[in-house]
Coordinates of C-alpha atoms and ligand atoms in Angstrom, one line a residue:
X225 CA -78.0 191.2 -12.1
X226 CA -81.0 189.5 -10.8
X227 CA -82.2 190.1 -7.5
X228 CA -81.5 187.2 -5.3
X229 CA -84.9 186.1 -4.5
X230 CA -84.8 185.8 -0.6
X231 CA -85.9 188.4 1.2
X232 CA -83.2 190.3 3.6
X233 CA -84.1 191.9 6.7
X234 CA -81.6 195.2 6.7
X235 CA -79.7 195.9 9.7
X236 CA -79.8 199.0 9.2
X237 CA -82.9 199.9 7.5
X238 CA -82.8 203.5 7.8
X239 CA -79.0 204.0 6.7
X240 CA -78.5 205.1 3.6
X241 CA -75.7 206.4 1.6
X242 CA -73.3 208.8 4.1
X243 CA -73.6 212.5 3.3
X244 CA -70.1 213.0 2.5
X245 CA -70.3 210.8 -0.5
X246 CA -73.5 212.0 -1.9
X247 CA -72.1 215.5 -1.6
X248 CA -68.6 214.7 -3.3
X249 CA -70.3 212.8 -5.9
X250 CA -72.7 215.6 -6.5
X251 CA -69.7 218.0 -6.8
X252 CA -67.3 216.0 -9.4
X253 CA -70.7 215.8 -11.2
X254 CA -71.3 219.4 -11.1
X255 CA -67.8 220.5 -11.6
X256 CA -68.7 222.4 -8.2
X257 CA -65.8 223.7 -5.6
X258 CA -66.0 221.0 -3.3
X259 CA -66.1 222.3 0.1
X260 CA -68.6 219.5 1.5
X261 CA -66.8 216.3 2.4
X262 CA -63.7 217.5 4.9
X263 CA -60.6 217.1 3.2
X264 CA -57.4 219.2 2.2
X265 CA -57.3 220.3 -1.5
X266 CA -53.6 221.7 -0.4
X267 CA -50.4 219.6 -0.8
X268 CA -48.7 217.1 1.7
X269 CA -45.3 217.9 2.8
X270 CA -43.0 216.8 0.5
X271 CA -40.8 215.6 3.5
X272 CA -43.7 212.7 4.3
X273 CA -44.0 211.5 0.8
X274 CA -40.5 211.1 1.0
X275 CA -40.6 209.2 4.3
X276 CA -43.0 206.9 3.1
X277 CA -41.0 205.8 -0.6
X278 CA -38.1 205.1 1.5
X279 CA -39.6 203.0 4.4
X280 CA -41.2 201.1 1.2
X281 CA -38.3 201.0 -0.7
X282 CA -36.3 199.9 2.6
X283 CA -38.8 196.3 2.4
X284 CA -41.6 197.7 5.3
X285 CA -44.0 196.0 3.6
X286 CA -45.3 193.4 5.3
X287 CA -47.7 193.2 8.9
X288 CA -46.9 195.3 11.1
X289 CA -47.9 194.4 14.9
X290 CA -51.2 194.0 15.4
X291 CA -51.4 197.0 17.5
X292 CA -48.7 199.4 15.6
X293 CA -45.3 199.6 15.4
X294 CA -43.3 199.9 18.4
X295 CA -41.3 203.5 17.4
X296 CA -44.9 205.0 16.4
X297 CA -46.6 204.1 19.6
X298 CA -43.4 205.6 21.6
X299 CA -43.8 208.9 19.8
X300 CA -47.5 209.0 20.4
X301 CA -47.1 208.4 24.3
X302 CA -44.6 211.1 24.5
X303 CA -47.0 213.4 22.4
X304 CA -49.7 213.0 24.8
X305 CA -47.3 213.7 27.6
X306 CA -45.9 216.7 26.5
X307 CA -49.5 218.3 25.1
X308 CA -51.5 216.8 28.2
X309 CA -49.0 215.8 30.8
X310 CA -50.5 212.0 30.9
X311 CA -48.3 209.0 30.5
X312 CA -49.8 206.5 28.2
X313 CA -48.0 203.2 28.0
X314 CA -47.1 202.4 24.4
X315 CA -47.2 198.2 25.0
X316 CA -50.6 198.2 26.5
X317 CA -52.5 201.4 26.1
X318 CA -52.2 203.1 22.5
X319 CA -53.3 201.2 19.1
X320 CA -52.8 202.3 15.6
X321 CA -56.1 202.0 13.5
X322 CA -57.1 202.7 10.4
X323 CA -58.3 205.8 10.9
X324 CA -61.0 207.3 13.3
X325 CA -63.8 205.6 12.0
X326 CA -62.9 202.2 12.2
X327 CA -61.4 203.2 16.1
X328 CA -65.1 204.4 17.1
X329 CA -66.5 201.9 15.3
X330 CA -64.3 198.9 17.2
X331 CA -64.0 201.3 20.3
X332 CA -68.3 200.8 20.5
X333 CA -68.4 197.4 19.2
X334 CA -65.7 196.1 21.7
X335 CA -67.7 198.0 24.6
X336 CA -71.1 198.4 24.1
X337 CA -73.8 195.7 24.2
X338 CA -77.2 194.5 23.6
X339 CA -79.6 197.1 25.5
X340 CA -76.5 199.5 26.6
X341 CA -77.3 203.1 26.3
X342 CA -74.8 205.4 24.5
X343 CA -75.4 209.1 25.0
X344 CA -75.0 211.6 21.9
X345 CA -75.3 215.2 21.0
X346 CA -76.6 216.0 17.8
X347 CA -75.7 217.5 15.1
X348 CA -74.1 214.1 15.7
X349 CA -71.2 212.3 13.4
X350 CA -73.0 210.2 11.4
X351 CA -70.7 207.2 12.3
X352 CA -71.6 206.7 15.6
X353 CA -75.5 205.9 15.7
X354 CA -75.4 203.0 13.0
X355 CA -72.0 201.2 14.8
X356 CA -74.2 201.3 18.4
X357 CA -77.4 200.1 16.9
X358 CA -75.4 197.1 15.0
X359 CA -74.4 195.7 18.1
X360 CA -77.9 196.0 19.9
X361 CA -77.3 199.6 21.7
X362 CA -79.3 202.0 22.0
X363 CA -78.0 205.8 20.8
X364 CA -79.7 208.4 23.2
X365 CA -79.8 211.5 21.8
X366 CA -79.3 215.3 23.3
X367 CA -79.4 218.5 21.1
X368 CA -77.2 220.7 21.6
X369 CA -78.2 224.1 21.8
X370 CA -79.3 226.0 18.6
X371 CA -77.9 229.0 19.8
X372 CA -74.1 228.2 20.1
X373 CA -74.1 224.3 19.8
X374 CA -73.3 223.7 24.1
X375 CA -73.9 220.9 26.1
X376 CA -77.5 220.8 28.3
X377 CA -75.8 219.2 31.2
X378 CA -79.4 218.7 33.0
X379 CA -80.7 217.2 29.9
X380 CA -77.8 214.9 30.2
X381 CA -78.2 214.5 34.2
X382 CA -82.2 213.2 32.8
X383 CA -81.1 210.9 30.8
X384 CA -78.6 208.8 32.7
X385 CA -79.9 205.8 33.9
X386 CA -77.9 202.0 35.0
X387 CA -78.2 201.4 31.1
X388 CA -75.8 204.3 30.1
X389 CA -72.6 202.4 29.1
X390 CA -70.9 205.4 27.6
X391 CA -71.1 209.2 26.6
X392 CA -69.2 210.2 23.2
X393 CA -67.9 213.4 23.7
X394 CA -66.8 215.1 20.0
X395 CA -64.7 218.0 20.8
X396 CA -63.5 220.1 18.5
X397 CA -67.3 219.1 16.9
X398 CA -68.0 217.7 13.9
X399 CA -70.2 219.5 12.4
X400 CA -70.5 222.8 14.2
X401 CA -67.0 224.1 15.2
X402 CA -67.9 224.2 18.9
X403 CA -65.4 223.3 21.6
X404 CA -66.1 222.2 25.0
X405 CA -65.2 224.6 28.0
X406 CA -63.8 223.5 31.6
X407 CA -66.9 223.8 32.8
X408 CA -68.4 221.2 30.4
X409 CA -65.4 218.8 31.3
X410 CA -66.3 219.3 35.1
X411 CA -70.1 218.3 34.6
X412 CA -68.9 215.5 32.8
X413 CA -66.3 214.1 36.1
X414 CA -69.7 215.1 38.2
X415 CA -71.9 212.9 36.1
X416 CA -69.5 210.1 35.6
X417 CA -68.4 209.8 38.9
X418 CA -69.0 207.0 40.9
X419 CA -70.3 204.9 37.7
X420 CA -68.8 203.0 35.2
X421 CA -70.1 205.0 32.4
X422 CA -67.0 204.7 29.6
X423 CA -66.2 208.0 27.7
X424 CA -65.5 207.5 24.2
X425 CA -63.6 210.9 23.2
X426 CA -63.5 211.7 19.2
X427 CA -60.9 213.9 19.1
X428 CA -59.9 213.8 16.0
X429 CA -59.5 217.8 15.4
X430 CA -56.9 218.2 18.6
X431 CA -54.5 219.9 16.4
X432 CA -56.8 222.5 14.7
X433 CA -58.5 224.7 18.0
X434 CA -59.0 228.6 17.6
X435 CA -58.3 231.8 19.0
X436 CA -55.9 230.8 22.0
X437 CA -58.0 228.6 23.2
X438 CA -57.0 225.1 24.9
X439 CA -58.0 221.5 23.4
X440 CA -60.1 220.1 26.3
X441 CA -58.9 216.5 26.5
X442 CA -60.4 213.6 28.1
X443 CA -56.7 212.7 28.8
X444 CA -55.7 216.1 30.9
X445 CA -58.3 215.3 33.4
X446 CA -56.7 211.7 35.4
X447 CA -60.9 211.1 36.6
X448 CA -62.0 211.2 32.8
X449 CA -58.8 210.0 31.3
X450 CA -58.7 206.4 33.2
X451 CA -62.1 205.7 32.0
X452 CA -61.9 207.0 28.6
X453 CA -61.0 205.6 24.9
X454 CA -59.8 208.6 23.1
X455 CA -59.5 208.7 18.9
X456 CA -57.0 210.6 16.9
X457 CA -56.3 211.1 13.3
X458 CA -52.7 211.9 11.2
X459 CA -55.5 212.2 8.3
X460 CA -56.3 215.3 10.1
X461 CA -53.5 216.5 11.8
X462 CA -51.0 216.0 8.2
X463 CA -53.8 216.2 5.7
X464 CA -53.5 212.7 4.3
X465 CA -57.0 212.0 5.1
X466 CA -57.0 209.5 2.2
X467 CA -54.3 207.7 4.2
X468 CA -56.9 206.7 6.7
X469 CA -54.6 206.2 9.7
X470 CA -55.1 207.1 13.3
X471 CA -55.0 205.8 16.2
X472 CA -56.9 205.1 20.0
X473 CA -55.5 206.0 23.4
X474 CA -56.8 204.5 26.8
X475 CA -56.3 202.4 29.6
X476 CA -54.9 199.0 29.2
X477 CA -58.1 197.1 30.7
X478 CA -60.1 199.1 27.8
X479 CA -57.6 198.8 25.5
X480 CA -57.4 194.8 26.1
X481 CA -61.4 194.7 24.9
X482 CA -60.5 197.0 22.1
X483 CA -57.8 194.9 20.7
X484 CA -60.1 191.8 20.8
X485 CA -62.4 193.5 18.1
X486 CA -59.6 195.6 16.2
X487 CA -57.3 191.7 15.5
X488 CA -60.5 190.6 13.7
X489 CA -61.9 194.1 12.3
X490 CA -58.7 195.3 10.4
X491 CA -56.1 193.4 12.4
X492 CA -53.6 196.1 12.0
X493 CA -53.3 199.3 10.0
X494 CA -51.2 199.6 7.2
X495 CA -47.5 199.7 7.9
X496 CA -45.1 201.8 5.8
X497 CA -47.2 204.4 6.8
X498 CA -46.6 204.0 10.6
X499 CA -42.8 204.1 9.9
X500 CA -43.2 207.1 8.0
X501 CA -45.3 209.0 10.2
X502 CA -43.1 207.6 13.2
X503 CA -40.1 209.4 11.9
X504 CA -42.1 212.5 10.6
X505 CA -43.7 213.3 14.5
X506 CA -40.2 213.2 15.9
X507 CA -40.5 216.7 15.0
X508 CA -43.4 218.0 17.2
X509 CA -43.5 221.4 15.3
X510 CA -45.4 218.8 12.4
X511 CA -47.8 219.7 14.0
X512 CA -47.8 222.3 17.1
X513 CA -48.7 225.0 13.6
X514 CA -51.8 223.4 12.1
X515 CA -54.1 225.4 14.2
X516 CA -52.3 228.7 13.1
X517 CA -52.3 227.6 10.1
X518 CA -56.0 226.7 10.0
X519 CA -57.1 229.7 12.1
X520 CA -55.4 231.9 9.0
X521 CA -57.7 229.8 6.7
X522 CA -60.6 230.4 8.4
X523 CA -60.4 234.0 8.9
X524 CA -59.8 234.3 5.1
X525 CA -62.8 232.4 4.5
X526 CA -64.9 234.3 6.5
X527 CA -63.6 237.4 5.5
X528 CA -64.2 236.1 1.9
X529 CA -67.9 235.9 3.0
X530 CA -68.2 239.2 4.7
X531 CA -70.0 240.9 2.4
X532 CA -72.5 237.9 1.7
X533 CA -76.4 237.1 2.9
X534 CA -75.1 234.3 4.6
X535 CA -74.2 234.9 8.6
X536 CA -71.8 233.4 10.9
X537 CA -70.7 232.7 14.1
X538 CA -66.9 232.4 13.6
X539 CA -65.8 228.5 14.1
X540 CA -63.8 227.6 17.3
X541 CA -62.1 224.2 15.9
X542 CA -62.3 221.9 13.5
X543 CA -61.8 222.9 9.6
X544 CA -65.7 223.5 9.0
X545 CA -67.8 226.7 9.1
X546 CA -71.4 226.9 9.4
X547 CA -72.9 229.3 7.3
X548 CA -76.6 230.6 8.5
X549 CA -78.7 231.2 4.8
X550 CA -82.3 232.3 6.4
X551 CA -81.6 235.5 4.9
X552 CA -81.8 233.7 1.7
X553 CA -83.8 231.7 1.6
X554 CA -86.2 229.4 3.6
X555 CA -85.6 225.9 2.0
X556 CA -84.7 222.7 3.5
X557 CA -81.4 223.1 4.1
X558 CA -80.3 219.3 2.2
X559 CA -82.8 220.7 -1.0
X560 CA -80.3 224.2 -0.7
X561 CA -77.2 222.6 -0.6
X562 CA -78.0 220.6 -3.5
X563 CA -79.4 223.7 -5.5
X564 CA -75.8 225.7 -5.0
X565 CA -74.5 222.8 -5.9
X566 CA -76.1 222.6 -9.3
X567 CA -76.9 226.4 -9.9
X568 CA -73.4 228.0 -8.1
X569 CA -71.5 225.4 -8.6
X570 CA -70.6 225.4 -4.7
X571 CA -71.3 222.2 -2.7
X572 CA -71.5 222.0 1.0
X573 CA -72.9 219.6 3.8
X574 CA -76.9 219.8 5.3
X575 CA -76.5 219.5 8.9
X576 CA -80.1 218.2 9.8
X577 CA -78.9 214.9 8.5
X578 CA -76.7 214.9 11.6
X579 CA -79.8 215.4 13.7
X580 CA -82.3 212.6 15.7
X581 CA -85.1 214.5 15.5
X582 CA -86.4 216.6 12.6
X583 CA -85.2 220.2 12.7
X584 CA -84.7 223.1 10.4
X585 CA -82.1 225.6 11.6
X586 CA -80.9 226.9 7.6
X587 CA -76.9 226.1 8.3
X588 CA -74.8 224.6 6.2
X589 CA -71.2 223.6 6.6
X590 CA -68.2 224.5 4.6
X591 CA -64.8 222.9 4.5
X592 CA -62.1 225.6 4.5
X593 CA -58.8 223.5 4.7
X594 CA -58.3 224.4 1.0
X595 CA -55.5 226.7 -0.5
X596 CA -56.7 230.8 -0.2
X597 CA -57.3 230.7 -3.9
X598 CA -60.0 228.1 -3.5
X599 CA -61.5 230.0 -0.8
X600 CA -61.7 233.5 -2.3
X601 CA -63.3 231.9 -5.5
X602 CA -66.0 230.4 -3.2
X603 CA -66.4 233.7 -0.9
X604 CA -67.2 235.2 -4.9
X605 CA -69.8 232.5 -5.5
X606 CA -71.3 233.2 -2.1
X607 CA -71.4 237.0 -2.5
X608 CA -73.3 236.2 -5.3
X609 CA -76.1 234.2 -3.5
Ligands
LIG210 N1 -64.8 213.6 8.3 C1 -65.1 214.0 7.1 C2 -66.1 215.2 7.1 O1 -66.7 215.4 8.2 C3 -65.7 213.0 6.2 C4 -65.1 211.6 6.2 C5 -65.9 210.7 5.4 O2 -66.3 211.0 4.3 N2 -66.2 209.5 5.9 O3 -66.4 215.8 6.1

């Protein structure tokens, strides 16, 4: 089709296609094991499926509520009582989205303005930069440390100023597998105290934390969780990420702004779905065994790649590993990932593309929420690198 002659100024003129889709596309392409974009190559419980034909079948077809169904927002308030101990009022404090991106997306467009500062830590999502520069923010950017991926909290203490609207805290991290400690959380209540600074929590990997350790939440702390939206994901936590359905938790003068946006962004999130997933949570052991179930896939994985040049620190949440290649080779990491892709037949994510600055630290990350089988073929493919 011809080019429409006028010229358009891009809102984005840096953005191009997301990672996740250049990867997946290179790995159908390639016939390659796919352990790039983050999804589950295992099967849903039958159970769900079920759930779902008969809420359809029963005629829940139509809009739900604007901000979710009643019986789904009930069952999420008394999930973040009993794992946090935090009473969130169904009417005016939880919203069902659909899915995490469009929550951080609406949860920064409803909050942030033109010349508010949003602080970040890179290796960063790559959803959250583009959604705070479309609405005239400015993303400020921290590295994490290269070492084990933790927070610089003078670094952060630096860059606070009256502009910083908001810190987005992403914990279990996207990409890295790191988890934040107490002591993170209480630098954070330090910093934010006293301010108005809003704390937008991704925490969309609650469910899947390693080794005994505890899922810091924004909501278990009252001084965080009153001035905090917080995002969560069934996608994740059921592995139906293709349902794209989540939801936001936070208080109701936040959650009054976030609605505004969400009516006119999606307006509500699709409904047989909810009912399903209503009735399906009832049972809380859904999903109180997803991180011992992950944890198990992990170790295999890593065990798959013991004997391999690559070297790891072992994930602490999250369903990604990075895997360190210096040993290997000393390529750009997105020219290396694109080279097993094609050659091994192994596709996995570049992580500088999550970084602000140029860097080169040779890690990739690999998806293991896939059945063993898939694993122990890719731990061969890896040997063989
Ligand atoms: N969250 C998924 C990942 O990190 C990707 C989701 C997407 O493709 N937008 O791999």
């Amino acid at each position: 089709m011809p080019a429409f002659p006028h010229s358009i100024s891009s809102k984005l003129p840096k953005v191009g296609t997301t990672i996740f889709t250049i990867m997946s596309r290179l790995a159908s392409e390639e016939n390659a094991i796919n352990l790039s974009q983050g999804f589950p190559d295992f099967p849903v419980d039958q159970y769900l499926i079920d759930l779902v034909h008969k809420h359809m079948s029963a005629g829940k077809n139509q809009y739900p509520p604007m901000a979710g169904i009643m019986s789904i927002r009930e069952q999420i308030s008394e999930k973040m009582e009993k794992a946090y101990g935090v009473s969130y009022d169904p009417e005016s404090e939880i919203t069902i989205t659909a899915g995490g991106t469009q929550a951080i997306f609406t949860a920064i467009t409803a909050l942030i303005s033109e010349g508010d500062e949003v602080i970040i830590f890179t290796p960063a999502y790559d959803c959250y930069a583009p959604a705070i520069e479309l609405v005239g923010g400015t993303p400020i950017y921290i590295q994490l440390s290269s070492k084990d991926y933790s927070i610089d909290w003078k670094q952060v203490k630096k860059v606070v100023t009256r502009r910083t609207k908001m810190i987005l805290i992403n914990t279990p991290q996207n990409p890295t597998g790191a988890i934040i400690s107490d002591k993170d959380i209480q630098e954070l209540i330090k910093i934010t105290r006293g301010n108005d600074i809003v704390v937008l929590g991704d925490e969309v990997y609650e469910h899947i934390v390693f080794d005994g350790n505890r899922h810091q939440s924004m909501a278990l702390y009252p001084e965080l969780a009153n001035r905090s939206i917080i995002v969560y994901s069934f996608g994740k936590t059921f592995h139906v990420t293709g349902w794209k359905t989540g939801y936001v938790v936070g208080p109701a003068n936040l959650m009054v702004e976030f609605r505004k946006v969400h009516q006119f962004n999606v307006f509500t999130a699709n409904g047989p779905i909810q009912y399903a997933l209503s009735e399906y949570m009832q049972n809380p052991q859904t999903y109180l065994g997803v991180s011992e179930m992950y944890q198990r896939k992990r170790d295999v994985f890593i065990s798959a790649v013991n004997a391999s040049r690559f070297k790891l620190k072992p994930s602490k949440g999250t369903y990604f590993q990075l895997l360190d290649y210096s040993a290997i080779s000393d390529e750009e990491d997105q020219d290396i990932a694109v080279r097993l892709a094609k050659e091994f037949k192994i596709a996995s994510i570049p992580i500088s593309v999550f970084y602000h600055n140029p860097v080169q630290n040779n890690v990739l990350r690999f998806c293991f929420a896939k059945e063993e089988e898939t694993l122990l073929r890719a731990g061969d493919i890896l040997t063989k690198i």
